[in-house]
Tab-separated table of C-alpha atoms in Angstrom:
chain	number	residue	atom	x	y	z
A	992	UNK	CA	-2.317	8.017	21.023
A	993	UNK	CA	1.460	8.143	20.554
A	994	UNK	CA	2.572	6.768	23.311
A	995	UNK	CA	0.109	4.267	23.439
A	996	UNK	CA	1.514	3.913	19.771
A	997	UNK	CA	5.089	3.175	21.486
A	998	UNK	CA	4.541	1.662	24.573
A	999	UNK	CA	2.261	-1.936	22.566
A	1000	UNK	CA	3.546	-1.268	19.633
A	1001	UNK	CA	2.467	-0.565	15.493
A	1002	UNK	CA	1.143	-3.850	14.513
A	1003	UNK	CA	-1.136	-4.298	18.057
A	1004	UNK	CA	-2.288	-0.514	17.986
A	1005	UNK	CA	-3.160	-1.340	14.876
A	1006	UNK	CA	-5.615	-4.251	15.636
A	1007	UNK	CA	-7.214	-2.382	18.574
A	1008	UNK	CA	-8.340	0.622	16.501
A	1009	UNK	CA	-9.312	-2.820	13.722
A	1010	UNK	CA	-11.881	-3.773	16.798
A	1011	UNK	CA	-12.773	-0.699	17.320
A	1012	UNK	CA	-13.915	0.425	14.000
A	1013	UNK	CA	-15.696	-2.708	13.767
A	1014	UNK	CA	-17.938	-1.541	16.001
A	1015	UNK	CA	-18.959	1.906	13.849
A	1016	UNK	CA	-18.998	-0.378	10.594
A	1017	UNK	CA	-19.960	-3.862	10.470
A	1018	UNK	CA	-16.983	-6.394	10.090
A	1019	UNK	CA	-17.359	-6.257	6.086
A	1020	UNK	CA	-17.722	-3.413	4.774
A	1021	UNK	CA	-14.001	-2.016	2.680
A	1022	UNK	CA	-13.143	0.621	5.736
A	1023	UNK	CA	-12.566	-2.495	8.043
A	1024	UNK	CA	-10.770	-5.095	5.020
A	1025	UNK	CA	-8.380	-1.504	3.865
A	1026	UNK	CA	-7.999	-1.439	7.566
A	1027	UNK	CA	-7.262	-5.720	7.306
A	1028	UNK	CA	-5.369	-5.237	3.811
A	1029	UNK	CA	-2.463	-2.558	5.942
A	1030	UNK	CA	-2.310	-4.433	8.966
A	1031	UNK	CA	-1.490	-7.342	5.741
A	1032	UNK	CA	1.095	-5.308	4.841
A	1033	UNK	CA	3.280	-4.042	7.606
A	1034	UNK	CA	2.929	-7.155	9.092
A	1035	UNK	CA	4.678	-8.735	6.021
A	1036	UNK	CA	7.419	-5.811	6.353
A	1037	UNK	CA	7.641	-6.888	9.513
A	1038	UNK	CA	8.175	-10.559	8.262
A	1039	UNK	CA	5.384	-12.229	9.526
A	1040	UNK	CA	3.848	-13.905	6.194
A	1041	UNK	CA	1.457	-16.278	7.924
A	1042	UNK	CA	-0.042	-13.779	9.746
A	1043	UNK	CA	0.539	-11.526	6.885
A	1044	UNK	CA	-2.115	-14.444	5.291
A	1045	UNK	CA	-4.548	-14.564	7.652
A	1046	UNK	CA	-4.842	-10.842	7.838
A	1047	UNK	CA	-6.154	-11.024	3.359
A	1048	UNK	CA	-7.704	-15.165	4.502
A	1049	UNK	CA	-10.175	-13.202	6.908
A	1050	UNK	CA	-10.430	-10.211	4.337
A	1051	UNK	CA	-11.886	-12.769	1.734
A	1052	UNK	CA	-13.924	-14.981	4.359
A	1053	UNK	CA	-15.018	-12.044	6.565
A	1054	UNK	CA	-15.882	-8.905	3.206
A	1055	UNK	CA	-18.341	-8.930	1.506
A	1056	UNK	CA	-17.413	-6.467	-1.100
A	1057	UNK	CA	-14.525	-9.176	-1.949
A	1058	UNK	CA	-16.205	-11.952	-3.667
A	1059	UNK	CA	-19.515	-9.872	-5.288
A	1060	UNK	CA	-16.979	-6.770	-6.417
A	1061	UNK	CA	-14.419	-5.485	-8.328
A	1062	UNK	CA	-12.728	-4.141	-5.853
A	1063	UNK	CA	-12.562	-6.659	-4.049
A	1064	UNK	CA	-9.549	-8.049	-6.377
A	1065	UNK	CA	-6.579	-6.582	-4.596
A	1066	UNK	CA	-7.292	-8.465	-1.366
A	1067	UNK	CA	-6.896	-11.291	-3.867
A	1068	UNK	CA	-4.659	-11.008	-5.331
A	1069	UNK	CA	-2.639	-10.421	-2.539
A	1070	UNK	CA	-3.442	-13.576	-0.407
A	1071	UNK	CA	-3.203	-14.624	-3.979
A	1072	UNK	CA	0.636	-13.437	-3.779
A	1073	UNK	CA	1.509	-13.533	-0.528
A	1074	UNK	CA	1.327	-17.481	-0.887
A	1075	UNK	CA	2.664	-17.613	-4.225
A	1076	UNK	CA	5.799	-16.377	-2.227
A	1077	UNK	CA	5.609	-18.998	0.644
A	1078	UNK	CA	5.423	-21.309	-2.159
A	1079	UNK	CA	1.868	-22.185	-2.042
A	1080	UNK	CA	1.667	-22.191	-5.525
A	1081	UNK	CA	-1.863	-24.456	-5.385
A	1082	UNK	CA	-2.989	-22.648	-2.885
A	1083	UNK	CA	-2.616	-19.077	-4.801
A	1084	UNK	CA	-4.728	-19.758	-7.804
A	1085	UNK	CA	-8.036	-19.552	-5.776
A	1086	UNK	CA	-6.906	-16.431	-5.052
A	1087	UNK	CA	-5.940	-15.407	-8.055
A	1088	UNK	CA	-8.696	-16.761	-10.257
A	1089	UNK	CA	-11.292	-15.394	-7.853
A	1090	UNK	CA	-8.987	-11.842	-9.014
A	1091	UNK	CA	-9.491	-12.634	-12.407
A	1092	UNK	CA	-12.895	-12.836	-12.497
A	1093	UNK	CA	-14.186	-9.890	-10.192
A	1094	UNK	CA	-11.771	-7.177	-11.609
A	1095	UNK	CA	-13.547	-7.904	-15.254
A	1096	UNK	CA	-16.508	-6.220	-13.947
A	1097	UNK	CA	-13.932	-2.892	-14.276
A	1098	UNK	CA	-14.555	-1.237	-17.229
A	1099	UNK	CA	-10.560	0.042	-19.515
A	1100	UNK	CA	-7.061	-0.636	-18.469
A	1101	UNK	CA	-7.400	-3.190	-16.750
A	1102	UNK	CA	-5.380	-5.395	-14.625
A	1103	UNK	CA	-7.136	-8.793	-15.923
A	1104	UNK	CA	-3.268	-9.779	-17.402
A	1105	UNK	CA	-0.949	-9.481	-15.484
A	1106	UNK	CA	-3.249	-11.455	-12.522
A	1107	UNK	CA	-3.664	-15.190	-15.685
A	1108	UNK	CA	0.152	-14.457	-15.395
A	1109	UNK	CA	0.545	-14.622	-12.373
A	1110	UNK	CA	-2.319	-18.326	-12.472
A	1111	UNK	CA	0.451	-19.188	-15.939
A	1112	UNK	CA	3.237	-18.697	-13.031
A	1113	UNK	CA	2.209	-20.407	-10.141
A	1114	UNK	CA	1.194	-23.815	-12.849
A	1115	UNK	CA	4.237	-23.563	-14.084
A	1116	UNK	CA	6.168	-23.376	-10.345
A	1117	UNK	CA	3.950	-27.011	-10.420
A	1118	UNK	CA	4.748	-28.524	-13.279
A	1119	UNK	CA	1.734	-27.624	-15.752
A	1120	UNK	CA	3.496	-26.169	-18.034
A	1121	UNK	CA	0.791	-26.897	-20.487
A	1122	UNK	CA	-1.657	-24.800	-18.032
A	1123	UNK	CA	0.684	-22.587	-17.293
A	1124	UNK	CA	1.527	-21.224	-21.903
A	1125	UNK	CA	-2.804	-21.680	-21.322
A	1126	UNK	CA	-3.056	-18.801	-19.357
A	1127	UNK	CA	-0.596	-16.336	-20.304
A	1128	UNK	CA	-1.621	-16.764	-23.760
A	1129	UNK	CA	-4.783	-15.926	-22.497
A	1130	UNK	CA	-2.481	-12.874	-20.463
A	1131	UNK	CA	-1.065	-11.820	-23.962
A	1132	UNK	CA	-4.926	-11.942	-25.674
A	1133	UNK	CA	-7.036	-9.965	-22.229
A	1134	UNK	CA	-2.737	-7.387	-22.341
A	1135	UNK	CA	-3.782	-6.837	-26.235
A	1136	UNK	CA	-7.591	-6.185	-26.158
A	1137	UNK	CA	-5.950	-2.774	-23.041
A	1138	UNK	CA	-5.319	-0.815	-27.086
A	1139	UNK	CA	-5.639	-1.537	-30.407
A	1140	UNK	CA	-3.024	-3.463	-32.699
A	1141	UNK	CA	-1.642	-0.082	-33.904
A	1142	UNK	CA	-0.518	0.826	-30.923
A	1143	UNK	CA	0.893	-1.418	-28.637
A	1144	UNK	CA	2.171	-1.141	-25.825
A	1145	UNK	CA	5.714	-1.823	-24.609
A	1146	UNK	CA	3.220	-3.888	-21.970
A	1147	UNK	CA	2.257	-6.325	-24.330
A	1148	UNK	CA	6.052	-6.893	-25.111
A	1149	UNK	CA	5.911	-7.585	-21.602
A	1150	UNK	CA	3.401	-10.285	-22.378
A	1151	UNK	CA	4.351	-12.066	-24.664
A	1152	UNK	CA	8.168	-12.998	-23.646
A	1153	UNK	CA	6.274	-14.712	-21.376
A	1154	UNK	CA	3.945	-16.324	-23.595
A	1155	UNK	CA	7.682	-16.967	-25.719
A	1156	UNK	CA	9.055	-18.493	-22.307
A	1157	UNK	CA	6.711	-20.435	-21.584
A	1158	UNK	CA	7.242	-22.389	-25.214
A	1159	UNK	CA	10.035	-22.430	-24.796
A	1160	UNK	CA	9.911	-23.931	-21.476
A	1161	UNK	CA	7.838	-26.732	-23.744
A	1162	UNK	CA	11.035	-27.237	-25.783
A	1163	UNK	CA	8.441	-25.529	-28.925
A	1164	UNK	CA	11.821	-23.184	-30.053
A	1165	UNK	CA	10.027	-21.728	-33.670
A	1166	UNK	CA	7.353	-20.640	-32.193
A	1167	UNK	CA	8.967	-19.600	-28.947
A	1168	UNK	CA	10.928	-17.828	-31.357
A	1169	UNK	CA	9.144	-16.480	-33.076
A	1170	UNK	CA	6.913	-14.834	-30.819
A	1171	UNK	CA	10.313	-13.149	-29.084
A	1172	UNK	CA	11.190	-11.219	-32.239
A	1173	UNK	CA	6.795	-10.014	-32.569
A	1174	UNK	CA	7.606	-8.928	-29.085
A	1175	UNK	CA	11.281	-7.279	-30.405
A	1176	UNK	CA	9.215	-5.323	-33.058
A	1177	UNK	CA	6.428	-4.345	-30.130
A	1178	UNK	CA	9.805	-2.463	-28.744
A	1179	UNK	CA	11.242	-1.345	-31.419
A	1180	UNK	CA	8.463	-0.054	-32.667
A	1181	UNK	CA	8.191	2.693	-28.944
A	1182	UNK	CA	11.815	3.172	-27.858
A	1183	UNK	CA	13.061	3.176	-31.763
A	1184	UNK	CA	15.056	2.110	-34.171
A	1185	UNK	CA	18.740	2.423	-31.948
A	1186	UNK	CA	17.327	1.463	-28.491
A	1187	UNK	CA	19.364	2.503	-24.766
A	1188	UNK	CA	17.394	0.114	-23.341
A	1189	UNK	CA	18.152	-3.234	-20.797
A	1190	UNK	CA	14.612	-4.644	-21.491
A	1191	UNK	CA	15.404	-5.021	-25.271
A	1192	UNK	CA	19.387	-6.209	-25.247
A	1193	UNK	CA	17.922	-8.576	-23.093
A	1194	UNK	CA	15.738	-9.952	-25.344
A	1195	UNK	CA	18.078	-9.935	-28.285
A	1196	UNK	CA	19.687	-12.343	-25.603
A	1197	UNK	CA	16.483	-14.331	-24.883
A	1198	UNK	CA	16.435	-15.295	-28.843
A	1199	UNK	CA	20.294	-16.003	-29.393
A	1200	UNK	CA	20.219	-18.574	-26.312
A	1201	UNK	CA	16.864	-19.704	-28.934
A	1202	UNK	CA	19.663	-19.658	-31.955
A	1203	UNK	CA	21.493	-21.250	-29.583
A	1204	UNK	CA	20.206	-23.987	-28.770
A	1205	UNK	CA	18.443	-24.622	-32.534
A	1206	UNK	CA	21.965	-24.587	-32.958
A	1207	UNK	CA	21.931	-21.968	-35.215
A	1208	UNK	CA	24.912	-20.749	-34.100
A	1209	UNK	CA	25.297	-17.338	-37.131
A	1210	UNK	CA	21.887	-16.436	-35.650
A	1211	UNK	CA	22.518	-17.069	-32.221
A	1212	UNK	CA	26.041	-15.001	-33.191
A	1213	UNK	CA	24.432	-11.575	-33.574
A	1214	UNK	CA	21.608	-11.663	-31.472
A	1215	UNK	CA	24.581	-11.904	-28.642
A	1216	UNK	CA	26.660	-8.391	-30.707
A	1217	UNK	CA	23.482	-6.558	-31.321
A	1218	UNK	CA	22.093	-7.204	-27.268
A	1219	UNK	CA	26.061	-5.254	-26.430
A	1220	UNK	CA	25.581	-3.097	-28.027
A	1221	UNK	CA	22.656	-2.564	-26.765
A	1222	UNK	CA	24.030	-3.380	-23.563
A	1223	UNK	CA	27.383	-0.950	-23.887
A	1224	UNK	CA	24.515	1.910	-25.737
A	1225	UNK	CA	22.883	1.862	-22.234
A	1226	UNK	CA	26.723	2.612	-20.357
A	1227	UNK	CA	27.341	-0.780	-18.328
A	1228	UNK	CA	30.731	-2.135	-18.952
A	1229	UNK	CA	32.023	-4.891	-19.799
A	1230	UNK	CA	32.025	-6.280	-16.621
A	1231	UNK	CA	28.506	-6.044	-15.761
A	1232	UNK	CA	27.050	-8.869	-14.707
A	1233	UNK	CA	24.702	-8.948	-17.227
A	1234	UNK	CA	27.640	-8.090	-20.197
A	1235	UNK	CA	29.523	-9.790	-18.561
A	1236	UNK	CA	27.188	-13.072	-19.549
A	1237	UNK	CA	26.723	-12.318	-23.349
A	1238	UNK	CA	31.232	-11.732	-24.143
A	1239	UNK	CA	30.443	-15.013	-21.960
A	1240	UNK	CA	28.211	-16.588	-23.770
A	1241	UNK	CA	29.894	-14.658	-27.333
A	1242	UNK	CA	33.747	-16.459	-26.802
A	1243	UNK	CA	32.430	-19.474	-26.034
A	1244	UNK	CA	30.721	-19.848	-29.626
A	1245	UNK	CA	33.654	-18.294	-31.432
A	1246	UNK	CA	35.224	-21.212	-29.682
A	1247	UNK	CA	33.231	-23.615	-30.358
A	1248	UNK	CA	33.105	-22.253	-34.670
């Protein structure tokens, strides 16, 4: 088998195995779906995204479990991700929606927030900003259901940041600011009062950018300086690209005052 693998290549070998095992398991079995899934991963790694997409289309077309059981959600999600990666934003939405519908059947921690955010990102790429905001809000609401309010996680904060960015895209800056500040509170509850987290630094930058847009110069400077403090606490040198950009922003504001 090793010599055969070397002679015909990994993709052809996997395709032969799928044909062979389909005889025993049936084309709609979970085992065959997994084999098609692995083949799609290999093809993507080889840069053959179109063939990888076709593999995933085959799974969701032939695999009965993919359309009626929660275990089919990852297959629809992978098809959506591949379509998204090649700029087919309208085509990927039904796949993300199918993944979200199926994953609702699972109990406990769910991938639902991620799937809903992906629908939002696809709408955003297509210029439908209101629809994007709608799905990002739904995702954030679902994320809050994962853990009680008293113990909101960093994932809840990340979800809020996406919602805040969606409001900013619609030029709803005050709402965006309030949501970012809520996300910051959750982060600080999780990582401590003196964080060593680049995610926190980036959030301070986002807050600073909103203040700058709203011409709240002093608040923008305060947020940028807090970002700089956190970046340096993380051990980043001033030459680091992210930190250098914040330092430049501070310099520009100071020159304007």
